[in-house]
Short mmCIF file of C-alpha atoms in Angstrom, two decimals:
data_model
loop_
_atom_site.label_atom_id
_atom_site.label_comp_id
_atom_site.label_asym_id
_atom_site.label_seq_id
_atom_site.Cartn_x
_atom_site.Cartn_y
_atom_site.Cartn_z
CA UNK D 30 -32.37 -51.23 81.04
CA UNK D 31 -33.37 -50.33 77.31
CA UNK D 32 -30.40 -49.06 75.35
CA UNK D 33 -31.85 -45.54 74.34
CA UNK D 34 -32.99 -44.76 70.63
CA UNK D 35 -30.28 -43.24 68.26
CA UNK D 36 -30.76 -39.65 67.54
CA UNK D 37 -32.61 -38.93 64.64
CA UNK D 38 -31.05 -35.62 62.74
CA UNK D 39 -33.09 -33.43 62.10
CA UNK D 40 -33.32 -31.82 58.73
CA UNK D 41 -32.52 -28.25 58.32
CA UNK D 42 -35.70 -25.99 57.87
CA UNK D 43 -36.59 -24.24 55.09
CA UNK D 44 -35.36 -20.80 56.58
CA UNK D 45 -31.69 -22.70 57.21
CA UNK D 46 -31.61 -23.98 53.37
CA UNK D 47 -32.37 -20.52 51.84
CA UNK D 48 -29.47 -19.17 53.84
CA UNK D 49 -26.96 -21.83 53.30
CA UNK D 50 -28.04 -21.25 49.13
CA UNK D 51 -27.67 -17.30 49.70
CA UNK D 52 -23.92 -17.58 50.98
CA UNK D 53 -23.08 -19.98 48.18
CA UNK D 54 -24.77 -17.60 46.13
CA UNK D 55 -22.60 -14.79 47.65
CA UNK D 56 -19.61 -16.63 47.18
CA UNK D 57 -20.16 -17.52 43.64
CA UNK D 58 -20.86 -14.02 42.79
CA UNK D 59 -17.45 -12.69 44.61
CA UNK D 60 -15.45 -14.92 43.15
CA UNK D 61 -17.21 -14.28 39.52
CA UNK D 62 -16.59 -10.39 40.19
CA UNK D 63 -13.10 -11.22 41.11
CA UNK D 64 -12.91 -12.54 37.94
CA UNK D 65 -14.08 -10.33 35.91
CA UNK D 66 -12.45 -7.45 38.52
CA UNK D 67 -9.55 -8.71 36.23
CA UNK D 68 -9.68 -7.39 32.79
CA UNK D 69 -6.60 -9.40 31.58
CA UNK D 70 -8.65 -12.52 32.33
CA UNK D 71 -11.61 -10.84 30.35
CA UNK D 72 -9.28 -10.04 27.32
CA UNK D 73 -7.75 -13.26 27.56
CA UNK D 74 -10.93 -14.73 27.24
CA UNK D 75 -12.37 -12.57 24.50
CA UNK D 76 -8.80 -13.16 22.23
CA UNK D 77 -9.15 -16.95 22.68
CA UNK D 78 -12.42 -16.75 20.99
CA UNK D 79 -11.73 -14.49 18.50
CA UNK D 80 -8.65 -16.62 17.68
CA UNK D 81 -10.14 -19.88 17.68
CA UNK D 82 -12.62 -17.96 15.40
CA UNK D 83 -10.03 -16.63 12.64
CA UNK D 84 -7.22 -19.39 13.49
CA UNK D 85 -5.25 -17.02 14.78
CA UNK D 86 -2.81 -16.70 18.05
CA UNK D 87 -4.04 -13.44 19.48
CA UNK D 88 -2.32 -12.14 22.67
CA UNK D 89 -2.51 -8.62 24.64
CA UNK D 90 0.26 -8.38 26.71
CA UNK D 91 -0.79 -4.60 28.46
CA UNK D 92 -2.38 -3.44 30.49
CA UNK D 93 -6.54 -4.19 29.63
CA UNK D 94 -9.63 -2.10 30.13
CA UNK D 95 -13.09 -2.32 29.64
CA UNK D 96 -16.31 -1.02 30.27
CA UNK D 97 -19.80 -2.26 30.81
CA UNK D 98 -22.12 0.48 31.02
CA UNK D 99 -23.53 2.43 28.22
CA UNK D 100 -21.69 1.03 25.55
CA UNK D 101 -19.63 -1.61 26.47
CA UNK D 102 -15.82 -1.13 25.53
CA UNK D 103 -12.94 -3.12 25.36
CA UNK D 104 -9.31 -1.75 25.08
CA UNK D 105 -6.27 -3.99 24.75
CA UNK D 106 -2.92 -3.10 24.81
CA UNK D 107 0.44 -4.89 22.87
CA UNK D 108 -1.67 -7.17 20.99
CA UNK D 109 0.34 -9.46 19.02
CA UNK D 110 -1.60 -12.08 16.54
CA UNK D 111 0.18 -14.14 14.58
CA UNK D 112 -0.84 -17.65 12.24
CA UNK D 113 -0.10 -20.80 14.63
CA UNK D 114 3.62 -22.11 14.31
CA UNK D 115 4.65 -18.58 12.22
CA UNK D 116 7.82 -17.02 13.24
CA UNK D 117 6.37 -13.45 11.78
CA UNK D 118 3.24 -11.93 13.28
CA UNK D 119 0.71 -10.70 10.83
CA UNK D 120 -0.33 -7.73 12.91
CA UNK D 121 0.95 -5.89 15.86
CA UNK D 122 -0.95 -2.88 17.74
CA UNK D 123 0.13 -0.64 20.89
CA UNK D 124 -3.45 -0.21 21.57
CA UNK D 125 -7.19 -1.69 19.75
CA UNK D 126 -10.39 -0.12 20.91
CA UNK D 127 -13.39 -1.34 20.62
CA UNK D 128 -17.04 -0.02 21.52
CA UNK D 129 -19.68 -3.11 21.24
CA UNK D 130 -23.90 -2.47 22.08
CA UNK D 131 -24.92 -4.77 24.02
CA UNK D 132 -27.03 -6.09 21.34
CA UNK D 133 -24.35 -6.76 19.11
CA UNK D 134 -22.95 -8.92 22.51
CA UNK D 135 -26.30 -10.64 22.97
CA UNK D 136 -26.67 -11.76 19.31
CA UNK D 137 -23.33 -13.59 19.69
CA UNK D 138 -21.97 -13.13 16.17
CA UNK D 139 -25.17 -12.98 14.35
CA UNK D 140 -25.10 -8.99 14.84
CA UNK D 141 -21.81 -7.56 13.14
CA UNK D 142 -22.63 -4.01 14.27
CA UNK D 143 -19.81 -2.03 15.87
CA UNK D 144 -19.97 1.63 17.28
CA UNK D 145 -16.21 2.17 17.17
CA UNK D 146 -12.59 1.04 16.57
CA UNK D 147 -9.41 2.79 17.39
CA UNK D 148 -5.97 1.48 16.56
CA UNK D 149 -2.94 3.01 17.73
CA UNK D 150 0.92 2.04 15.60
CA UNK D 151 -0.68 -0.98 14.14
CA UNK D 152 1.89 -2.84 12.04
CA UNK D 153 0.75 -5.38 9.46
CA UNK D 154 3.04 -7.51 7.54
CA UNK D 155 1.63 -7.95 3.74
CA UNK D 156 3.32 -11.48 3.00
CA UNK D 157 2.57 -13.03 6.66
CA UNK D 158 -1.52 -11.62 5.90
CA UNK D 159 -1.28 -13.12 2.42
CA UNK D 160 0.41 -16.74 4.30
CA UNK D 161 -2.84 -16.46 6.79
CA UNK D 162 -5.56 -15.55 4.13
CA UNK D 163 -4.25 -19.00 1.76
CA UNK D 164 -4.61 -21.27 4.50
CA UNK D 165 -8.30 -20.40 5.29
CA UNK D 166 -10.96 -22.20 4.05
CA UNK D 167 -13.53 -20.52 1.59
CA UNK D 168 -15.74 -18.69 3.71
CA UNK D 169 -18.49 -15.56 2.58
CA UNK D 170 -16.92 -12.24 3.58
CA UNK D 171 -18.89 -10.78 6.26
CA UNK D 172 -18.66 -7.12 6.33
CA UNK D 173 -19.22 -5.03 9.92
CA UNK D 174 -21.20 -2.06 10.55
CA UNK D 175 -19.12 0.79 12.33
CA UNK D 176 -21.80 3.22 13.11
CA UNK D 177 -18.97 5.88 14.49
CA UNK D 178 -16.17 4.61 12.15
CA UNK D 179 -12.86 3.83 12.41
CA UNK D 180 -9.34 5.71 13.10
CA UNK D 181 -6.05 4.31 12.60
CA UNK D 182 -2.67 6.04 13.52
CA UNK D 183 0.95 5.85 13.67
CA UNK D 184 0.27 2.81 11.26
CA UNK D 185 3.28 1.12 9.12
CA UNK D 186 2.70 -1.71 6.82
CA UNK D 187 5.42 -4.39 5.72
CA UNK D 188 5.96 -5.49 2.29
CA UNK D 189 8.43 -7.16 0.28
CA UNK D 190 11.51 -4.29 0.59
CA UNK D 191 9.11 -1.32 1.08
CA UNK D 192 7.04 -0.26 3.61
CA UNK D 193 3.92 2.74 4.23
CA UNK D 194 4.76 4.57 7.60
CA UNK D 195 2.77 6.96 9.13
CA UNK D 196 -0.15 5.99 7.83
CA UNK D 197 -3.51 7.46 9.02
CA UNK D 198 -6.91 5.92 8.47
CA UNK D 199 -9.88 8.36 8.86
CA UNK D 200 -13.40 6.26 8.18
CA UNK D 201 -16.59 7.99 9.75
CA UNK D 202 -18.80 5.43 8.98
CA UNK D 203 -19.13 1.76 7.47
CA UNK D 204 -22.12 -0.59 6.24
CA UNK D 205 -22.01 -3.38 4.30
CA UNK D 206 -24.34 -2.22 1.37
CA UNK D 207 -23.88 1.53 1.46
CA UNK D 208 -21.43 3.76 -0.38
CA UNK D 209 -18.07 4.81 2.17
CA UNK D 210 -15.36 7.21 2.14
CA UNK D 211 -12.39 7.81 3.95
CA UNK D 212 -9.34 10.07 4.18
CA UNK D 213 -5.84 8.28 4.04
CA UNK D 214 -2.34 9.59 4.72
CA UNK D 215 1.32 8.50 4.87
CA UNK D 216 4.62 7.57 3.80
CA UNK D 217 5.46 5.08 0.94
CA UNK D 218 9.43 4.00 1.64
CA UNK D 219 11.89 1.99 -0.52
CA UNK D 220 15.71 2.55 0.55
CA UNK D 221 16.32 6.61 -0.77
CA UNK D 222 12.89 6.40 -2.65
CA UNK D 223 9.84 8.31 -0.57
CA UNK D 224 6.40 9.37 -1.22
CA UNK D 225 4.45 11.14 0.44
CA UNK D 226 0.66 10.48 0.09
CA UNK D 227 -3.01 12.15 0.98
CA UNK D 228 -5.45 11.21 -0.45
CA UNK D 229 -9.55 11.26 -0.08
CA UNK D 230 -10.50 7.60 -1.06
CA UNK D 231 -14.90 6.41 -1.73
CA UNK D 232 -16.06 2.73 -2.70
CA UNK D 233 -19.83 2.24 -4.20
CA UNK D 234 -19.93 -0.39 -1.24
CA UNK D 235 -16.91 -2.43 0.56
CA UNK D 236 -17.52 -5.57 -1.70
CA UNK D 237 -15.17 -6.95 -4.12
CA UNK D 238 -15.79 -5.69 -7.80
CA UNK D 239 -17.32 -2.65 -5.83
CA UNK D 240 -15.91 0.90 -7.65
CA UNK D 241 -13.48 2.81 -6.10
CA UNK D 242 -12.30 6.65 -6.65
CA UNK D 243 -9.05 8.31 -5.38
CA UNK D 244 -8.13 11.70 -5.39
CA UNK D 245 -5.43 13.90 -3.71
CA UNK D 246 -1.60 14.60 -3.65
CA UNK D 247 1.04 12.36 -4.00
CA UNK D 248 4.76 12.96 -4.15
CA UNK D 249 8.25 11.02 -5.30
CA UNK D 250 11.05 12.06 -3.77
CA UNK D 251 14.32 10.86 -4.28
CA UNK D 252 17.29 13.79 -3.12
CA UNK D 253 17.97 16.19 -5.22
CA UNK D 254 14.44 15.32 -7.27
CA UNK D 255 11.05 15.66 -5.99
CA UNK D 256 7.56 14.99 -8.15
CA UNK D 257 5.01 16.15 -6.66
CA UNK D 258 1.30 15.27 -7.96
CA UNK D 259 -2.15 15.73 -7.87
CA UNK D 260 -3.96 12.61 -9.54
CA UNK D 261 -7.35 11.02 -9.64
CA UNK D 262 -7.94 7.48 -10.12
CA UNK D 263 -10.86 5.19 -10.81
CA UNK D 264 -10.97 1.37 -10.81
CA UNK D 265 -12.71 -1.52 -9.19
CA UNK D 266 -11.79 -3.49 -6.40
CA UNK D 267 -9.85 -6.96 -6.52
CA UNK D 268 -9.13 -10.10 -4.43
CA UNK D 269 -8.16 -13.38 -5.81
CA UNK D 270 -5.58 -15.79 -6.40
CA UNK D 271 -3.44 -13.41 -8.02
CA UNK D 272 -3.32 -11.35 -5.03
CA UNK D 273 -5.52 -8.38 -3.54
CA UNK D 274 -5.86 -5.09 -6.40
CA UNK D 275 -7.58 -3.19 -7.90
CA UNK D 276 -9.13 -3.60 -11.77
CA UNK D 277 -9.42 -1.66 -14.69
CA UNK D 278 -7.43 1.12 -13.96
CA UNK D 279 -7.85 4.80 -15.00
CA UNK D 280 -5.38 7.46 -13.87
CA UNK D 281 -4.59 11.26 -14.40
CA UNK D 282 -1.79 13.36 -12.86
CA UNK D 283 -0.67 16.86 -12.71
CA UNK D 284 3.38 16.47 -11.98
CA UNK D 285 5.80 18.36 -11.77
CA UNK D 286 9.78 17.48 -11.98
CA UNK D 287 11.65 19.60 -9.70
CA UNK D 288 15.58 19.98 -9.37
CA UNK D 289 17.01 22.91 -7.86
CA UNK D 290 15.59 25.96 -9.90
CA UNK D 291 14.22 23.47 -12.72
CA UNK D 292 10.46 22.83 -12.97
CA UNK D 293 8.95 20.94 -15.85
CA UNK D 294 5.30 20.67 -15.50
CA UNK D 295 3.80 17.54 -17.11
CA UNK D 296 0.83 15.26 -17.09
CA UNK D 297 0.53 11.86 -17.54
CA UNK D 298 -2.16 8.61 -17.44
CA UNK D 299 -2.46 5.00 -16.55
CA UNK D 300 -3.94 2.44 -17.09
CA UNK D 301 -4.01 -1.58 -16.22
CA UNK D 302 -5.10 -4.08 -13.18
CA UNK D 303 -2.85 -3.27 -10.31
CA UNK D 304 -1.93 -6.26 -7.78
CA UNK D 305 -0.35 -6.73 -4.44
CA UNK D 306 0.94 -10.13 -4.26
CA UNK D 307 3.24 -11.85 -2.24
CA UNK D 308 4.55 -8.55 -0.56
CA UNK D 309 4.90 -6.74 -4.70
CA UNK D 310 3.31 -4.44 -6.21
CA UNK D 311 2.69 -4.97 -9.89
CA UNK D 312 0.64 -3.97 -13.10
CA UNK D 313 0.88 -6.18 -16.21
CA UNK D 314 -0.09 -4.77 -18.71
CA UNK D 315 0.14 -1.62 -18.12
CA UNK D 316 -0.55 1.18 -20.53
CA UNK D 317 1.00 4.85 -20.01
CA UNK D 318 0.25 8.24 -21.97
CA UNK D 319 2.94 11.14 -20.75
CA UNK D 320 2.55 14.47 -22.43
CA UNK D 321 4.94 16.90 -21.59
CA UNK D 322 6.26 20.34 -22.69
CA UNK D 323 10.24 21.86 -22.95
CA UNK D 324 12.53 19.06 -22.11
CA UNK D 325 9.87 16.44 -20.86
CA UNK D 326 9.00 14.70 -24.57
CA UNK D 327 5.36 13.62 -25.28
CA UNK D 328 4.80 9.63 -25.34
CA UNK D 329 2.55 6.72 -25.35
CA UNK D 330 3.33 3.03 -24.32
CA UNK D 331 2.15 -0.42 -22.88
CA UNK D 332 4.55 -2.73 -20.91
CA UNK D 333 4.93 -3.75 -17.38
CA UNK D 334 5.62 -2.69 -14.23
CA UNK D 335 6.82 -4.72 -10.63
CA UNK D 336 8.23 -3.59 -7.66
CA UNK D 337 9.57 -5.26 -4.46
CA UNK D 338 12.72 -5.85 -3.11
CA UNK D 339 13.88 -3.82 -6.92
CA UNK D 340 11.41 -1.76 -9.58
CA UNK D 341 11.46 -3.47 -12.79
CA UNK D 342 9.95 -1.78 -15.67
CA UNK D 343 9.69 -2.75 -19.36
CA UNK D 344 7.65 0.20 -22.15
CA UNK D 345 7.78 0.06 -25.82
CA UNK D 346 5.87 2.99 -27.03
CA UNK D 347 6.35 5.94 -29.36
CA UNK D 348 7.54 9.11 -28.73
CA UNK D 349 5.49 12.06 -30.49
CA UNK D 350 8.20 13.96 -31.39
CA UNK D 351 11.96 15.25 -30.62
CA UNK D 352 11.56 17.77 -27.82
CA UNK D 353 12.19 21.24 -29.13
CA UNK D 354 14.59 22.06 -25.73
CA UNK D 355 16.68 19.36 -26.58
CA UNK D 356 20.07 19.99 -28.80
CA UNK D 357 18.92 19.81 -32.41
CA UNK D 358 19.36 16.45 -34.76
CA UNK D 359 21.29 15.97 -37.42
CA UNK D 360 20.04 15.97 -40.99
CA UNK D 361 17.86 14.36 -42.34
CA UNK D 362 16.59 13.35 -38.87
CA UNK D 363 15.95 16.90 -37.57
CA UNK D 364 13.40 17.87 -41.12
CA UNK D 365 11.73 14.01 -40.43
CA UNK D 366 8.16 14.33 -39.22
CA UNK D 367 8.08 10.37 -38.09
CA UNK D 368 7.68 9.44 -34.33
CA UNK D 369 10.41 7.57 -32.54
CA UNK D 370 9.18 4.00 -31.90
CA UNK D 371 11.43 3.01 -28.53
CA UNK D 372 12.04 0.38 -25.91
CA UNK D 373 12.73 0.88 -22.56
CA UNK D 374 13.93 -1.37 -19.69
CA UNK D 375 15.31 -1.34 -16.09
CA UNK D 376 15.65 -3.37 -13.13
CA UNK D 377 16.97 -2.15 -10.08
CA UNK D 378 16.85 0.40 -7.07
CA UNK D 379 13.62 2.19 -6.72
CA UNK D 380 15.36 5.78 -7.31
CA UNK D 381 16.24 4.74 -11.14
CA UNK D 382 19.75 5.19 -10.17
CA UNK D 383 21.08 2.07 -11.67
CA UNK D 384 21.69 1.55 -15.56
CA UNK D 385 18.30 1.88 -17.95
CA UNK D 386 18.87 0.09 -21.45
CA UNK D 387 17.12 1.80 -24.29
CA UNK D 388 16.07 1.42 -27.97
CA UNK D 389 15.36 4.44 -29.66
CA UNK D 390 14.61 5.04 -33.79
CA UNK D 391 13.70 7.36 -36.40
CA UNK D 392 13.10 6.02 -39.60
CA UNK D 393 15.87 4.12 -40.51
CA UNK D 394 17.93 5.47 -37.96
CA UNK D 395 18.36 3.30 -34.80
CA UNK D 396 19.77 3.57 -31.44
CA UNK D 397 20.90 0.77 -28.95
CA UNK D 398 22.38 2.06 -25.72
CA UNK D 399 22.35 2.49 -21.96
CA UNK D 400 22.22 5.23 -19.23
CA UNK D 401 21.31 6.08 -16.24
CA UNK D 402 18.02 8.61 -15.28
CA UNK D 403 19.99 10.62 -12.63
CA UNK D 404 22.67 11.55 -14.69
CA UNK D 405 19.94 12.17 -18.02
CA UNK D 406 18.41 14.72 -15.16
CA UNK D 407 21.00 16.07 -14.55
CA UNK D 408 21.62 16.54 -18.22
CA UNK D 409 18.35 17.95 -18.57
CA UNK D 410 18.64 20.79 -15.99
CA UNK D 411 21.85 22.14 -17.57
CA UNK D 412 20.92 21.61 -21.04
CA UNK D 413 21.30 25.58 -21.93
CA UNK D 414 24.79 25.54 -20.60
CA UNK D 415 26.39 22.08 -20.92
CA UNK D 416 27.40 19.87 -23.35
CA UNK D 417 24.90 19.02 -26.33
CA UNK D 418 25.44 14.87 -25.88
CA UNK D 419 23.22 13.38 -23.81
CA UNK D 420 25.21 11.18 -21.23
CA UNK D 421 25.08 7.52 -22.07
CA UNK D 422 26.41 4.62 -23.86
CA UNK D 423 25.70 2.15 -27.04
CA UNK D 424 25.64 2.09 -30.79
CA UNK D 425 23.98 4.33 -33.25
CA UNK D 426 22.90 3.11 -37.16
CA UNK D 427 22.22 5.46 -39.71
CA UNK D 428 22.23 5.34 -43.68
CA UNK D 429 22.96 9.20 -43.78
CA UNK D 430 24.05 11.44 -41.62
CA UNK D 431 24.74 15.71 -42.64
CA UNK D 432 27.33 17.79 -40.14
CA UNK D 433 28.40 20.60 -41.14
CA UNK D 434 27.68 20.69 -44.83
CA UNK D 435 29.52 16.99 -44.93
CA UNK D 436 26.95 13.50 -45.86
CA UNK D 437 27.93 10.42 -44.25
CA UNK D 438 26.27 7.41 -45.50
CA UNK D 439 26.14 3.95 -43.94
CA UNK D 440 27.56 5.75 -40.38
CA UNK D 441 27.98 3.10 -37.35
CA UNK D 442 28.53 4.93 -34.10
CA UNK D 443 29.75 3.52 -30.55
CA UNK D 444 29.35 6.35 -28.03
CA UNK D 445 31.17 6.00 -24.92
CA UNK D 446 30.16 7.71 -22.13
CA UNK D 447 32.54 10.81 -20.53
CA UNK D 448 35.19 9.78 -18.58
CA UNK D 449 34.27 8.93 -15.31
CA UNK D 450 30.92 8.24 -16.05
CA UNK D 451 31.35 4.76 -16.99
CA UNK D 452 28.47 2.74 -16.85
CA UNK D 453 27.84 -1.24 -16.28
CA UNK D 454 25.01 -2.42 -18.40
#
């Protein structure tokens, strides 16, 4: 008897291959709408790009939304980005939003066009960005669109012994070649040293060398004292070596010192390249007009100015003239008509608290000495009632000298200061 024939299998039929494709189909697309069910996944995704992009670790450890139709929108929560190996991060945000078009998605980087971005408490640390900006290669600054703008709040940025809190960033629109403003607000902070700023800020076009314009209030506030401003400013926009800035200065203020029931109205200008550098703030050279009434004297100077972890400040200028509220000189200074060519420097707390060393002369008449600016305002705002010496320190030269109908020639002078007011130069 024959052994039968194997069995031949048959193969499946066309009918039985489309369906066997449509479940993997199916399951493919379930899984892939798990997947993307998940919006930390999605996040993660999108940060590892944009990280490998700017060489950058970029986390978001919150909870993460987004949304696909209309405009698509992304919202991440506790994001955290930081250079690779650094123990500071250079930015941290409770919350980033941001509203993509799809064709901005589809062009895959080519398209820079953004509808919106909202930041909630961002917190950027100056010296960490500055670490992060010298390690990248040269690359062309590309410059987004943000057809709805920008808003920042509950923002606080970290520099070298200050910081801004509370800062506010109002931008209704940005493009790369058009002219922008934006309204700015917040807190400068440096130990008992505040200031209070809003301001209404405008660049010809966000581009380096691009003009910029500032206008708006600003205060210094240091318990009892308080400045309050109004200024304008004009300059061009800066980013180098040297540090990020802005160039060629120009700035007028309306101030006024107040202490208790004293008000001195004043105004003053500025002028010189401001930098940021390294977590400072700087101007060298810087050039300063002040022209004041009563017991605020009328000067012009040039020096230099930083500020960090302590304000250091060097002028040598002229003063106009003696101020008229001050106690009257001695002869023959008081009839002289000469200015009073002085130096001034200080280096220390923010508040001017610590002790200022001065250089002060009228003809032949010079002045070496020390103080400090608290006790000088103090001083000032009792100058009706109190004593007619001026509290400081240091050594006075004169070749002649009336008091009270008596001439002293070739007078050397130490003045100490009041008992209990001793100062450390």
């Amino acid at each position: 008897m024959a052994a039968p024939e194997p069995a031949i299998p048959r193969r499946p039929s066309r009918r039985n291959a489309l369906l066997i494709a449509l479940v993997v189909v199916f399951a493919l697309l379930v899984l892939a709408l798990r997947w993307v069910g998940q919006p930390s996944r999605v996040a993660g995704l999108i940060l590892a790009q944009a990280g490998k992009t700017l060489g950058l670790e970029i986390t978001a450890s919150g909870a993460s939304e987004y949304r696909l139709r209309g405009t698509p929108m992304l919202q991440l929560r506790d994001v955290v980005a930081r250079q690779p190996g650094a123990p500071t991060p250079l930015l941290r945000a409770e919350r980033i939003e941001l509203e993509l078009p799809w064709a901005t998605i589809r062009a895959a980087g080519n398209d820079l066009t953004v509808r919106r971005v909202e930041v909630d408490a961002p917190q950027l640390d100056i010296a960490a960005l500055q670490r992060w900006q010298a390690a990248r290669p040269p690359s062309k600054t590309r410059i987004p669109t943000l057809t709805d703008g920008l808003r920042v709040v509950r923002g606080r940025v970290i520099g070298e012994g200050w910081s801004v809190d509370a800062l506010a960033i109002d931008l209704p629109s940005l493009h790369p070649d058009r002219a922008t403003a934006a309204h700015i607000s917040g807190r400068f902070a440096n130990g008992t040293l505040a200031a209070p700023f809003d301001l209404q800020a405008a660049v010809t076009r966000p581009a380096l060398n691009a003009g910029l314009g500032l206008s708006g209030t600003v205060g210094v506030e240091s318990p009892p004292w308080s400045l309050p401003m109004r200024l304008v400013l004009s300059g061009r926009v800066h980013d180098g070596n040297d540090g990020m800035g802005i160039d060629v200065i120009r700035m007028g203020a309306a101030a006024r010192y107040r202490d208790g029931e004293t008000d001195l109205p004043f105004v003053f200008g500025l002028a010189g390249p401001l930098r940021l550098h390294a977590g400072e703030v700087g101007m060298t050279p810087l050039g300063l007009a002040l022209r004041g009434r009563d017991a605020i004297p009328s000067l012009h100077a040039h020096g230099a100015f930083s500020f960090g972890d302590t304000l250091a400040l060097r002028l040598d200028g002229l003063i106009a003239d003696w101020p008229k509220a001050w106690p009257a000189l001695p002869e023959p200074l008081e009839s002289s008509v000469s200015a009073l060519p002085f130096k001034y420097e200080y280096n220390g707390r923010a508040d001017l608290s610590d002790t200022s060393a001065l250089q002060l002369q009228r003809d032949a008449t010079r002045f070496d000495g020390q103080f400090r600016v608290p006790e000088i305002l103090q001083w000032i705002d009792s100058i009706d009632q109190g004593t007619p010496l001026p509290p400081l320190a240091g050594h006075l030269s004169t070749p002649k000298l009336e008091i009270a109908g008596t001439t002293l020639e070739g007078v050397e002078v130490d003045i100490a200061p009041t008992p209990g007011e001793a100062m450390t130069p």
